[in-house]
Amino acid sequence: MRESFLSRRTVRRLRQLLICTAGSIKIKLVLCCCIAFTVIALLSRASGFTGWTNRSVALERLSIPRKGYAIVMNTWKRYDLLKQSISHYSSCPGLESIHIVWSEPSPPSSSLKKFLNHIVQSNSGHERQVELKFDINKEDSLNNRFKEIKDLMTDAVFSIDDDVIFSCSSVEFAFNVWRSAPDTMVGFLPRIHWVDQSKGNNDYYIYGGWWSVWWTGAYSMVLSKAAFFHKKYFSLYTNDMSTSVREYVTKNRNCEDIAMSFLVANASGAPPIWVKGNIYEIGSTGISSMGGHSERRTQCVNRFVAEFGRMPLIPTTVKVVDTRNVWFW
Ligand SMILES: *[C@@H]1O[C@H](CO)[C@@H](O)[C@H](O)[C@H]1NC(C)=O
């Protein structure tokens, strides 16, 4: 009797123990999964910076086109920024030439020219020689950045400000996206326009900055501060677009990028393309990231709608990402 009672108790104990172990196995499994997931997530993040080079190098070898792109850089009296960004971009493999848009009253000093030429030469490597040119302008106008460039070797133009740096792989990736859609603008900094419903009719618009895009995921422009487009738009902007748009830009010292977005959308009938890229802002933040600025931008949008006779911008929610940096889909 006693023995059997004991054994029954032992069995119950054993069973409890088993249940306990089974429970802890479950917990351990869950923990293991958590840890594995974290490790994979960390690895896929780290892959942007360190390892997995074979994966990215392989594609780069495949995809370097014989005809690359030209950089058109807008600059204004910030020589250290200029030096920094030229020395960065001149090391990007698909780059063919750099054109510095110079609108200052006095021409670039010979020491600056010498310094930049030296940087570009030493970064170019053996197989290719990147060309560096200054496009000197007499008049100081934001339209200068879209002037036609004589003997531009490439169709693709990467328009960039001197105070933003994108990694070479981001730039080359955006260039590849542009090659899939050469009539539209491909860039890193999206913006949006809204119909202002409070005005009663549907033909008053509001300019939406980065937070509007962040909140809704929609955009209808990419800023020419960092964007690819076809060189044909230089001549359209300078020769075919109405003079009053260019005059408005010069007078207000603003909105040349909105004008270019209107022009490209009107000509292509297509929305721009937003590409994910890593940005390093090296200058102090400009007016574009501050408040109060969007009021003037809204005025520009409505003014240009009147000039174009319609709203050419087309909203979209497409965002292009590099598959090499994404591990789950
Ligand atoms: C907009 O596009 C139309 C049709 O392609 C063209 O006729 C017109 O000149 C363009 N407008 C501007 C301001 O470029």
PDB file of N, CA, C and O in Angstrom, residues 151-226:
ATOM      1  N   ASP A 151      29.342  70.416 -74.690  1.00  0.00           N
ATOM      2  CA  ASP A 151      30.053  69.134 -74.761  1.00  0.00           C
ATOM      3  C   ASP A 151      29.961  68.282 -73.488  1.00  0.00           C
ATOM      4  O   ASP A 151      30.950  67.779 -72.991  1.00  0.00           O
ATOM      5  N   LEU A 152      28.717  68.113 -73.031  1.00  0.00           N
ATOM      6  CA  LEU A 152      28.470  67.167 -71.938  1.00  0.00           C
ATOM      7  C   LEU A 152      28.474  65.762 -72.546  1.00  0.00           C
ATOM      8  O   LEU A 152      27.734  65.483 -73.477  1.00  0.00           O
ATOM      9  N   MET A 153      29.351  64.894 -72.019  1.00  0.00           N
ATOM     10  CA  MET A 153      29.564  63.593 -72.662  1.00  0.00           C
ATOM     11  C   MET A 153      28.443  62.602 -72.365  1.00  0.00           C
ATOM     12  O   MET A 153      28.216  61.662 -73.115  1.00  0.00           O
ATOM     13  N   THR A 154      27.771  62.766 -71.238  1.00  0.00           N
ATOM     14  CA  THR A 154      26.793  61.767 -70.820  1.00  0.00           C
ATOM     15  C   THR A 154      25.379  62.323 -70.908  1.00  0.00           C
ATOM     16  O   THR A 154      25.163  63.531 -70.863  1.00  0.00           O
ATOM     17  N   ASP A 155      24.399  61.434 -71.042  1.00  0.00           N
ATOM     18  CA  ASP A 155      23.001  61.840 -71.001  1.00  0.00           C
ATOM     19  C   ASP A 155      22.551  62.065 -69.561  1.00  0.00           C
ATOM     20  O   ASP A 155      21.705  62.894 -69.281  1.00  0.00           O
ATOM     21  N   ALA A 156      23.122  61.296 -68.651  1.00  0.00           N
ATOM     22  CA  ALA A 156      22.685  61.353 -67.254  1.00  0.00           C
ATOM     23  C   ALA A 156      23.406  62.459 -66.506  1.00  0.00           C
ATOM     24  O   ALA A 156      24.627  62.589 -66.589  1.00  0.00           O
ATOM     25  N   VAL A 157      22.626  63.249 -65.787  1.00  0.00           N
ATOM     26  CA  VAL A 157      23.182  64.309 -64.957  1.00  0.00           C
ATOM     27  C   VAL A 157      22.778  64.046 -63.518  1.00  0.00           C
ATOM     28  O   VAL A 157      21.606  63.795 -63.243  1.00  0.00           O
ATOM     29  N   PHE A 158      23.743  64.076 -62.626  1.00  0.00           N
ATOM     30  CA  PHE A 158      23.423  64.015 -61.206  1.00  0.00           C
ATOM     31  C   PHE A 158      23.580  65.422 -60.649  1.00  0.00           C
ATOM     32  O   PHE A 158      24.687  65.944 -60.552  1.00  0.00           O
ATOM     33  N   SER A 159      22.444  66.031 -60.322  1.00  0.00           N
ATOM     34  CA  SER A 159      22.448  67.396 -59.812  1.00  0.00           C
ATOM     35  C   SER A 159      22.538  67.348 -58.290  1.00  0.00           C
ATOM     36  O   SER A 159      21.744  66.676 -57.635  1.00  0.00           O
ATOM     37  N   ILE A 160      23.529  68.048 -57.745  1.00  0.00           N
ATOM     38  CA  ILE A 160      23.783  67.911 -56.305  1.00  0.00           C
ATOM     39  C   ILE A 160      24.261  69.235 -55.715  1.00  0.00           C
ATOM     40  O   ILE A 160      24.934  70.008 -56.379  1.00  0.00           O
ATOM     41  N   ASP A 161      23.885  69.502 -54.474  1.00  0.00           N
ATOM     42  CA  ASP A 161      24.409  70.663 -53.754  1.00  0.00           C
ATOM     43  C   ASP A 161      25.735  70.299 -53.106  1.00  0.00           C
ATOM     44  O   ASP A 161      26.009  69.124 -52.857  1.00  0.00           O
ATOM     45  N   ASP A 162      26.519  71.321 -52.784  1.00  0.00           N
ATOM     46  CA  ASP A 162      27.844  71.043 -52.221  1.00  0.00           C
ATOM     47  C   ASP A 162      27.785  70.570 -50.764  1.00  0.00           C
ATOM     48  O   ASP A 162      28.778  70.122 -50.223  1.00  0.00           O
ATOM     49  N   ASP A 163      26.612  70.646 -50.125  1.00  0.00           N
ATOM     50  CA  ASP A 163      26.569  70.328 -48.699  1.00  0.00           C
ATOM     51  C   ASP A 163      25.884  69.007 -48.373  1.00  0.00           C
ATOM     52  O   ASP A 163      25.585  68.743 -47.205  1.00  0.00           O
ATOM     53  N   VAL A 164      25.605  68.187 -49.396  1.00  0.00           N
ATOM     54  CA  VAL A 164      25.062  66.859 -49.108  1.00  0.00           C
ATOM     55  C   VAL A 164      25.933  65.795 -49.754  1.00  0.00           C
ATOM     56  O   VAL A 164      26.360  65.936 -50.893  1.00  0.00           O
ATOM     57  N   ILE A 165      26.200  64.756 -48.982  1.00  0.00           N
ATOM     58  CA  ILE A 165      27.013  63.668 -49.496  1.00  0.00           C
ATOM     59  C   ILE A 165      26.223  62.370 -49.412  1.00  0.00           C
ATOM     60  O   ILE A 165      25.673  62.046 -48.364  1.00  0.00           O
ATOM     61  N   PHE A 166      26.127  61.677 -50.537  1.00  0.00           N
ATOM     62  CA  PHE A 166      25.543  60.344 -50.570  1.00  0.00           C
ATOM     63  C   PHE A 166      26.649  59.362 -50.891  1.00  0.00           C
ATOM     64  O   PHE A 166      27.549  59.673 -51.678  1.00  0.00           O
ATOM     65  N   SER A 167      26.575  58.168 -50.290  1.00  0.00           N
ATOM     66  CA  SER A 167      27.609  57.176 -50.537  1.00  0.00           C
ATOM     67  C   SER A 167      27.631  56.848 -52.034  1.00  0.00           C
ATOM     68  O   SER A 167      26.609  56.929 -52.716  1.00  0.00           O
ATOM     69  N   CYS A 168      28.819  56.478 -52.527  1.00  0.00           N
ATOM     70  CA  CYS A 168      28.942  56.157 -53.949  1.00  0.00           C
ATOM     71  C   CYS A 168      27.975  55.056 -54.337  1.00  0.00           C
ATOM     72  O   CYS A 168      27.388  55.099 -55.417  1.00  0.00           O
ATOM     73  N   SER A 169      27.768  54.071 -53.461  1.00  0.00           N
ATOM     74  CA  SER A 169      26.877  52.971 -53.841  1.00  0.00           C
ATOM     75  C   SER A 169      25.441  53.477 -53.965  1.00  0.00           C
ATOM     76  O   SER A 169      24.702  53.020 -54.841  1.00  0.00           O
ATOM     77  N   SER A 170      25.033  54.439 -53.125  1.00  0.00           N
ATOM     78  CA  SER A 170      23.693  55.025 -53.268  1.00  0.00           C
ATOM     79  C   SER A 170      23.570  55.754 -54.604  1.00  0.00           C
ATOM     80  O   SER A 170      22.551  55.644 -55.290  1.00  0.00           O
ATOM     81  N   VAL A 171      24.611  56.506 -54.966  1.00  0.00           N
ATOM     82  CA  VAL A 171      24.574  57.271 -56.216  1.00  0.00           C
ATOM     83  C   VAL A 171      24.513  56.334 -57.422  1.00  0.00           C
ATOM     84  O   VAL A 171      23.702  56.513 -58.333  1.00  0.00           O
ATOM     85  N   GLU A 172      25.359  55.308 -57.410  1.00  0.00           N
ATOM     86  CA  GLU A 172      25.369  54.365 -58.528  1.00  0.00           C
ATOM     87  C   GLU A 172      24.034  53.630 -58.620  1.00  0.00           C
ATOM     88  O   GLU A 172      23.537  53.339 -59.704  1.00  0.00           O
ATOM     89  N   PHE A 173      23.450  53.339 -57.460  1.00  0.00           N
ATOM     90  CA  PHE A 173      22.156  52.663 -57.460  1.00  0.00           C
ATOM     91  C   PHE A 173      21.084  53.564 -58.072  1.00  0.00           C
ATOM     92  O   PHE A 173      20.312  53.124 -58.934  1.00  0.00           O
ATOM     93  N   ALA A 174      21.069  54.827 -57.670  1.00  0.00           N
ATOM     94  CA  ALA A 174      20.096  55.770 -58.237  1.00  0.00           C
ATOM     95  C   ALA A 174      20.319  55.917 -59.743  1.00  0.00           C
ATOM     96  O   ALA A 174      19.359  56.032 -60.516  1.00  0.00           O
ATOM     97  N   PHE A 175      21.577  55.889 -60.150  1.00  0.00           N
ATOM     98  CA  PHE A 175      21.897  55.975 -61.573  1.00  0.00           C
ATOM     99  C   PHE A 175      21.285  54.796 -62.333  1.00  0.00           C
ATOM    100  O   PHE A 175      20.704  54.950 -63.406  1.00  0.00           O
ATOM    101  N   ASN A 176      21.379  53.598 -61.744  1.00  0.00           N
ATOM    102  CA  ASN A 176      20.770  52.431 -62.374  1.00  0.00           C
ATOM    103  C   ASN A 176      19.257  52.553 -62.462  1.00  0.00           C
ATOM    104  O   ASN A 176      18.654  52.126 -63.446  1.00  0.00           O
ATOM    105  N   VAL A 177      18.656  53.118 -61.433  1.00  0.00           N
ATOM    106  CA  VAL A 177      17.206  53.339 -61.467  1.00  0.00           C
ATOM    107  C   VAL A 177      16.880  54.308 -62.598  1.00  0.00           C
ATOM    108  O   VAL A 177      15.955  54.091 -63.379  1.00  0.00           O
ATOM    109  N   TRP A 178      17.658  55.374 -62.704  1.00  0.00           N
ATOM    110  CA  TRP A 178      17.423  56.362 -63.758  1.00  0.00           C
ATOM    111  C   TRP A 178      17.514  55.718 -65.140  1.00  0.00           C
ATOM    112  O   TRP A 178      16.747  56.037 -66.040  1.00  0.00           O
ATOM    113  N   ARG A 179      18.449  54.796 -65.322  1.00  0.00           N
ATOM    114  CA  ARG A 179      18.581  54.151 -66.628  1.00  0.00           C
ATOM    115  C   ARG A 179      17.335  53.362 -66.997  1.00  0.00           C
ATOM    116  O   ARG A 179      17.067  53.127 -68.170  1.00  0.00           O
ATOM    117  N   SER A 180      16.569  52.937 -65.988  1.00  0.00           N
ATOM    118  CA  SER A 180      15.297  52.268 -66.267  1.00  0.00           C
ATOM    119  C   SER A 180      14.203  53.257 -66.633  1.00  0.00           C
ATOM    120  O   SER A 180      13.185  52.868 -67.197  1.00  0.00           O
ATOM    121  N   ALA A 181      14.382  54.519 -66.259  1.00  0.00           N
ATOM    122  CA  ALA A 181      13.341  55.524 -66.507  1.00  0.00           C
ATOM    123  C   ALA A 181      13.994  56.863 -66.808  1.00  0.00           C
ATOM    124  O   ALA A 181      13.898  57.806 -66.031  1.00  0.00           O
ATOM    125  N   PRO A 182      14.697  56.967 -67.958  1.00  0.00           N
ATOM    126  CA  PRO A 182      15.531  58.147 -68.220  1.00  0.00           C
ATOM    127  C   PRO A 182      14.769  59.445 -68.472  1.00  0.00           C
ATOM    128  O   PRO A 182      15.388  60.499 -68.527  1.00  0.00           O
ATOM    129  N   ASP A 183      13.444  59.380 -68.632  1.00  0.00           N
ATOM    130  CA  ASP A 183      12.693  60.612 -68.870  1.00  0.00           C
ATOM    131  C   ASP A 183      12.238  61.285 -67.589  1.00  0.00           C
ATOM    132  O   ASP A 183      11.772  62.422 -67.616  1.00  0.00           O
ATOM    133  N   THR A 184      12.362  60.593 -66.487  1.00  0.00           N
ATOM    134  CA  THR A 184      11.838  61.166 -65.258  1.00  0.00           C
ATOM    135  C   THR A 184      12.975  61.531 -64.296  1.00  0.00           C
ATOM    136  O   THR A 184      14.134  61.240 -64.544  1.00  0.00           O
ATOM    137  N   MET A 185      12.631  62.201 -63.227  1.00  0.00           N
ATOM    138  CA  MET A 185      13.634  62.580 -62.231  1.00  0.00           C
ATOM    139  C   MET A 185      13.744  61.474 -61.193  1.00  0.00           C
ATOM    140  O   MET A 185      12.733  60.978 -60.712  1.00  0.00           O
ATOM    141  N   VAL A 186      14.968  61.135 -60.845  1.00  0.00           N
ATOM    142  CA  VAL A 186      15.208  60.085 -59.860  1.00  0.00           C
ATOM    143  C   VAL A 186      16.048  60.689 -58.754  1.00  0.00           C
ATOM    144  O   VAL A 186      17.145  61.175 -59.015  1.00  0.00           O
ATOM    145  N   GLY A 187      15.514  60.716 -57.540  1.00  0.00           N
ATOM    146  CA  GLY A 187      16.267  61.409 -56.496  1.00  0.00           C
ATOM    147  C   GLY A 187      16.043  60.862 -55.109  1.00  0.00           C
ATOM    148  O   GLY A 187      15.251  59.934 -54.891  1.00  0.00           O
ATOM    149  N   PHE A 188      16.739  61.486 -54.163  1.00  0.00           N
ATOM    150  CA  PHE A 188      16.756  60.991 -52.790  1.00  0.00           C
ATOM    151  C   PHE A 188      15.855  61.777 -51.848  1.00  0.00           C
ATOM    152  O   PHE A 188      15.598  61.337 -50.736  1.00  0.00           O
ATOM    153  N   LEU A 189      15.431  62.986 -52.259  1.00  0.00           N
ATOM    154  CA  LEU A 189      14.719  63.853 -51.314  1.00  0.00           C
ATOM    155  C   LEU A 189      13.316  64.184 -51.844  1.00  0.00           C
ATOM    156  O   LEU A 189      13.155  65.082 -52.662  1.00  0.00           O
ATOM    157  N   PRO A 190      12.295  63.446 -51.393  1.00  0.00           N
ATOM    158  CA  PRO A 190      10.941  63.618 -51.934  1.00  0.00           C
ATOM    159  C   PRO A 190      10.159  64.743 -51.253  1.00  0.00           C
ATOM    160  O   PRO A 190      10.364  65.034 -50.068  1.00  0.00           O
ATOM    161  N   ARG A 191       9.282  65.391 -52.024  1.00  0.00           N
ATOM    162  CA  ARG A 191       8.366  66.407 -51.486  1.00  0.00           C
ATOM    163  C   ARG A 191       7.006  66.208 -52.134  1.00  0.00           C
ATOM    164  O   ARG A 191       6.892  65.557 -53.167  1.00  0.00           O
ATOM    165  N   ILE A 192       5.967  66.834 -51.569  1.00  0.00           N
ATOM    166  CA  ILE A 192       4.601  66.587 -52.039  1.00  0.00           C
ATOM    167  C   ILE A 192       3.835  67.903 -52.193  1.00  0.00           C
ATOM    168  O   ILE A 192       4.198  68.908 -51.579  1.00  0.00           O
ATOM    169  N   HIS A 193       2.820  67.911 -53.025  1.00  0.00           N
ATOM    170  CA  HIS A 193       1.886  69.039 -53.068  1.00  0.00           C
ATOM    171  C   HIS A 193       0.491  68.517 -52.705  1.00  0.00           C
ATOM    172  O   HIS A 193       0.156  67.368 -53.004  1.00  0.00           O
ATOM    173  N   TRP A 194      -0.264  69.343 -52.019  1.00  0.00           N
ATOM    174  CA  TRP A 194      -1.642  68.976 -51.628  1.00  0.00           C
ATOM    175  C   TRP A 194      -2.613  69.938 -52.274  1.00  0.00           C
ATOM    176  O   TRP A 194      -2.287  71.096 -52.508  1.00  0.00           O
ATOM    177  N   VAL A 195      -3.831  69.426 -52.502  1.00  0.00           N
ATOM    178  CA  VAL A 195      -4.914  70.337 -52.861  1.00  0.00           C
ATOM    179  C   VAL A 195      -5.408  70.955 -51.558  1.00  0.00           C
ATOM    180  O   VAL A 195      -5.654  70.258 -50.581  1.00  0.00           O
ATOM    181  N   ASP A 196      -5.512  72.281 -51.552  1.00  0.00           N
ATOM    182  CA  ASP A 196      -5.978  72.972 -50.349  1.00  0.00           C
ATOM    183  C   ASP A 196      -7.508  73.000 -50.346  1.00  0.00           C
ATOM    184  O   ASP A 196      -8.122  73.811 -51.041  1.00  0.00           O
ATOM    185  N   GLN A 197      -8.109  72.086 -49.562  1.00  0.00           N
ATOM    186  CA  GLN A 197      -9.561  71.973 -49.598  1.00  0.00           C
ATOM    187  C   GLN A 197     -10.252  73.146 -48.899  1.00  0.00           C
ATOM    188  O   GLN A 197     -11.407  73.443 -49.169  1.00  0.00           O
ATOM    189  N   SER A 198      -9.533  73.825 -48.015  1.00  0.00           N
ATOM    190  CA  SER A 198     -10.162  74.915 -47.261  1.00  0.00           C
ATOM    191  C   SER A 198     -10.534  76.086 -48.167  1.00  0.00           C
ATOM    192  O   SER A 198     -11.335  76.935 -47.803  1.00  0.00           O
ATOM    193  N   LYS A 199      -9.934  76.120 -49.365  1.00  0.00           N
ATOM    194  CA  LYS A 199     -10.210  77.240 -50.267  1.00  0.00           C
ATOM    195  C   LYS A 199     -11.505  77.041 -51.073  1.00  0.00           C
ATOM    196  O   LYS A 199     -11.885  77.890 -51.863  1.00  0.00           O
ATOM    197  N   GLY A 200     -12.149  75.866 -50.918  1.00  0.00           N
ATOM    198  CA  GLY A 200     -13.419  75.648 -51.598  1.00  0.00           C
ATOM    199  C   GLY A 200     -13.259  75.025 -52.964  1.00  0.00           C
ATOM    200  O   GLY A 200     -13.891  74.031 -53.267  1.00  0.00           O
ATOM    201  N   ASN A 201     -12.411  75.578 -53.802  1.00  0.00           N
ATOM    202  CA  ASN A 201     -12.206  74.952 -55.114  1.00  0.00           C
ATOM    203  C   ASN A 201     -10.958  74.082 -55.072  1.00  0.00           C
ATOM    204  O   ASN A 201     -10.247  74.033 -54.078  1.00  0.00           O
ATOM    205  N   ASN A 202     -10.701  73.378 -56.160  1.00  0.00           N
ATOM    206  CA  ASN A 202      -9.605  72.419 -56.166  1.00  0.00           C
ATOM    207  C   ASN A 202      -8.356  72.939 -56.842  1.00  0.00           C
ATOM    208  O   ASN A 202      -7.485  72.167 -57.206  1.00  0.00           O
ATOM    209  N   ASP A 203      -8.257  74.256 -57.058  1.00  0.00           N
ATOM    210  CA  ASP A 203      -7.062  74.691 -57.763  1.00  0.00           C
ATOM    211  C   ASP A 203      -6.137  75.571 -56.921  1.00  0.00           C
ATOM    212  O   ASP A 203      -5.408  76.383 -57.454  1.00  0.00           O
ATOM    213  N   TYR A 204      -6.164  75.378 -55.615  1.00  0.00           N
ATOM    214  CA  TYR A 204      -5.126  75.995 -54.811  1.00  0.00           C
ATOM    215  C   TYR A 204      -4.345  74.877 -54.110  1.00  0.00           C
ATOM    216  O   TYR A 204      -4.919  73.930 -53.589  1.00  0.00           O
ATOM    217  N   TYR A 205      -3.035  75.007 -54.148  1.00  0.00           N
ATOM    218  CA  TYR A 205      -2.202  73.906 -53.662  1.00  0.00           C
ATOM    219  C   TYR A 205      -1.325  74.333 -52.492  1.00  0.00           C
ATOM    220  O   TYR A 205      -0.998  75.502 -52.333  1.00  0.00           O
ATOM    221  N   ILE A 206      -0.938  73.322 -51.710  1.00  0.00           N
ATOM    222  CA  ILE A 206      -0.028  73.551 -50.592  1.00  0.00           C
ATOM    223  C   ILE A 206       1.213  72.699 -50.810  1.00  0.00           C
ATOM    224  O   ILE A 206       1.115  71.547 -51.249  1.00  0.00           O
ATOM    225  N   TYR A 207       2.364  73.275 -50.498  1.00  0.00           N
ATOM    226  CA  TYR A 207       3.625  72.535 -50.584  1.00  0.00           C
ATOM    227  C   TYR A 207       3.829  71.770 -49.288  1.00  0.00           C
ATOM    228  O   TYR A 207       3.695  72.319 -48.195  1.00  0.00           O
ATOM    229  N   GLY A 208       4.115  70.471 -49.408  1.00  0.00           N
ATOM    230  CA  GLY A 208       4.355  69.643 -48.223  1.00  0.00           C
ATOM    231  C   GLY A 208       5.809  69.245 -48.136  1.00  0.00           C
ATOM    232  O   GLY A 208       6.376  68.721 -49.085  1.00  0.00           O
ATOM    233  N   GLY A 209       6.427  69.510 -46.992  1.00  0.00           N
ATOM    234  CA  GLY A 209       7.838  69.186 -46.787  1.00  0.00           C
ATOM    235  C   GLY A 209       8.043  67.726 -46.431  1.00  0.00           C
ATOM    236  O   GLY A 209       7.167  66.880 -46.646  1.00  0.00           O
ATOM    237  N   TRP A 210       9.196  67.459 -45.862  1.00  0.00           N
ATOM    238  CA  TRP A 210       9.577  66.088 -45.574  1.00  0.00           C
ATOM    239  C   TRP A 210       8.597  65.386 -44.635  1.00  0.00           C
ATOM    240  O   TRP A 210       8.267  64.226 -44.829  1.00  0.00           O
ATOM    241  N   TRP A 211       8.061  66.120 -43.646  1.00  0.00           N
ATOM    242  CA  TRP A 211       7.195  65.452 -42.677  1.00  0.00           C
ATOM    243  C   TRP A 211       5.879  64.998 -43.305  1.00  0.00           C
ATOM    244  O   TRP A 211       5.319  63.977 -42.912  1.00  0.00           O
ATOM    245  N   SER A 212       5.389  65.735 -44.290  1.00  0.00           N
ATOM    246  CA  SER A 212       4.182  65.315 -45.011  1.00  0.00           C
ATOM    247  C   SER A 212       4.444  64.001 -45.740  1.00  0.00           C
ATOM    248  O   SER A 212       3.608  63.090 -45.737  1.00  0.00           O
ATOM    249  N   VAL A 213       5.623  63.910 -46.361  1.00  0.00           N
ATOM    250  CA  VAL A 213       5.973  62.687 -47.072  1.00  0.00           C
ATOM    251  C   VAL A 213       6.138  61.548 -46.078  1.00  0.00           C
ATOM    252  O   VAL A 213       5.662  60.427 -46.282  1.00  0.00           O
ATOM    253  N   TRP A 214       6.778  61.850 -44.973  1.00  0.00           N
ATOM    254  CA  TRP A 214       7.018  60.841 -43.936  1.00  0.00           C
ATOM    255  C   TRP A 214       5.697  60.289 -43.409  1.00  0.00           C
ATOM    256  O   TRP A 214       5.556  59.083 -43.194  1.00  0.00           O
ATOM    257  N   TRP A 215       4.720  61.176 -43.240  1.00  0.00           N
ATOM    258  CA  TRP A 215       3.450  60.785 -42.641  1.00  0.00           C
ATOM    259  C   TRP A 215       2.590  59.981 -43.609  1.00  0.00           C
ATOM    260  O   TRP A 215       1.966  58.997 -43.227  1.00  0.00           O
ATOM    261  N   THR A 216       2.569  60.396 -44.889  1.00  0.00           N
ATOM    262  CA  THR A 216       1.637  59.785 -45.841  1.00  0.00           C
ATOM    263  C   THR A 216       2.302  58.775 -46.760  1.00  0.00           C
ATOM    264  O   THR A 216       1.628  57.918 -47.320  1.00  0.00           O
ATOM    265  N   GLY A 217       3.602  58.897 -46.960  1.00  0.00           N
ATOM    266  CA  GLY A 217       4.296  58.026 -47.905  1.00  0.00           C
ATOM    267  C   GLY A 217       4.134  58.487 -49.347  1.00  0.00           C
ATOM    268  O   GLY A 217       4.671  57.874 -50.258  1.00  0.00           O
ATOM    269  N   ALA A 218       3.395  59.557 -49.569  1.00  0.00           N
ATOM    270  CA  ALA A 218       3.174  60.042 -50.937  1.00  0.00           C
ATOM    271  C   ALA A 218       4.116  61.199 -51.250  1.00  0.00           C
ATOM    272  O   ALA A 218       4.504  61.953 -50.360  1.00  0.00           O
ATOM    273  N   TYR A 219       4.476  61.330 -52.525  1.00  0.00           N
ATOM    274  CA  TYR A 219       5.312  62.447 -52.958  1.00  0.00           C
ATOM    275  C   TYR A 219       5.036  62.726 -54.420  1.00  0.00           C
ATOM    276  O   TYR A 219       4.489  61.866 -55.132  1.00  0.00           O
ATOM    277  N   SER A 220       5.393  63.919 -54.882  1.00  0.00           N
ATOM    278  CA  SER A 220       5.172  64.266 -56.284  1.00  0.00           C
ATOM    279  C   SER A 220       6.367  65.003 -56.887  1.00  0.00           C
ATOM    280  O   SER A 220       6.342  65.388 -58.047  1.00  0.00           O
ATOM    281  N   MET A 221       7.399  65.239 -56.074  1.00  0.00           N
ATOM    282  CA  MET A 221       8.620  65.887 -56.571  1.00  0.00           C
ATOM    283  C   MET A 221       9.817  65.222 -55.898  1.00  0.00           C
ATOM    284  O   MET A 221       9.686  64.676 -54.804  1.00  0.00           O
ATOM    285  N   VAL A 222      10.978  65.279 -56.538  1.00  0.00           N
ATOM    286  CA  VAL A 222      12.225  65.026 -55.817  1.00  0.00           C
ATOM    287  C   VAL A 222      13.107  66.265 -56.004  1.00  0.00           C
ATOM    288  O   VAL A 222      13.134  66.849 -57.092  1.00  0.00           O
ATOM    289  N   LEU A 223      13.775  66.671 -54.966  1.00  0.00           N
ATOM    290  CA  LEU A 223      14.542  67.917 -55.027  1.00  0.00           C
ATOM    291  C   LEU A 223      15.782  67.752 -55.908  1.00  0.00           C
ATOM    292  O   LEU A 223      16.476  66.739 -55.842  1.00  0.00           O
ATOM    293  N   SER A 224      16.051  68.788 -56.706  1.00  0.00           N
ATOM    294  CA  SER A 224      17.220  68.751 -57.580  1.00  0.00           C
ATOM    295  C   SER A 224      18.504  68.967 -56.784  1.00  0.00           C
ATOM    296  O   SER A 224      19.592  68.992 -57.337  1.00  0.00           O
ATOM    297  N   LYS A 225      18.381  69.113 -55.491  1.00  0.00           N
ATOM    298  CA  LYS A 225      19.511  69.150 -54.571  1.00  0.00           C
ATOM    299  C   LYS A 225      20.273  67.825 -54.601  1.00  0.00           C
ATOM    300  O   LYS A 225      21.450  67.774 -54.258  1.00  0.00           O
ATOM    301  N   ALA A 226      19.586  66.749 -55.006  1.00  0.00           N
ATOM    302  CA  ALA A 226      20.215  65.433 -55.096  1.00  0.00           C
ATOM    303  C   ALA A 226      19.365  64.554 -55.998  1.00  0.00           C
ATOM    304  O   ALA A 226      18.583  63.746 -55.517  1.00  0.00           O
TER     305      ALA A 226
END
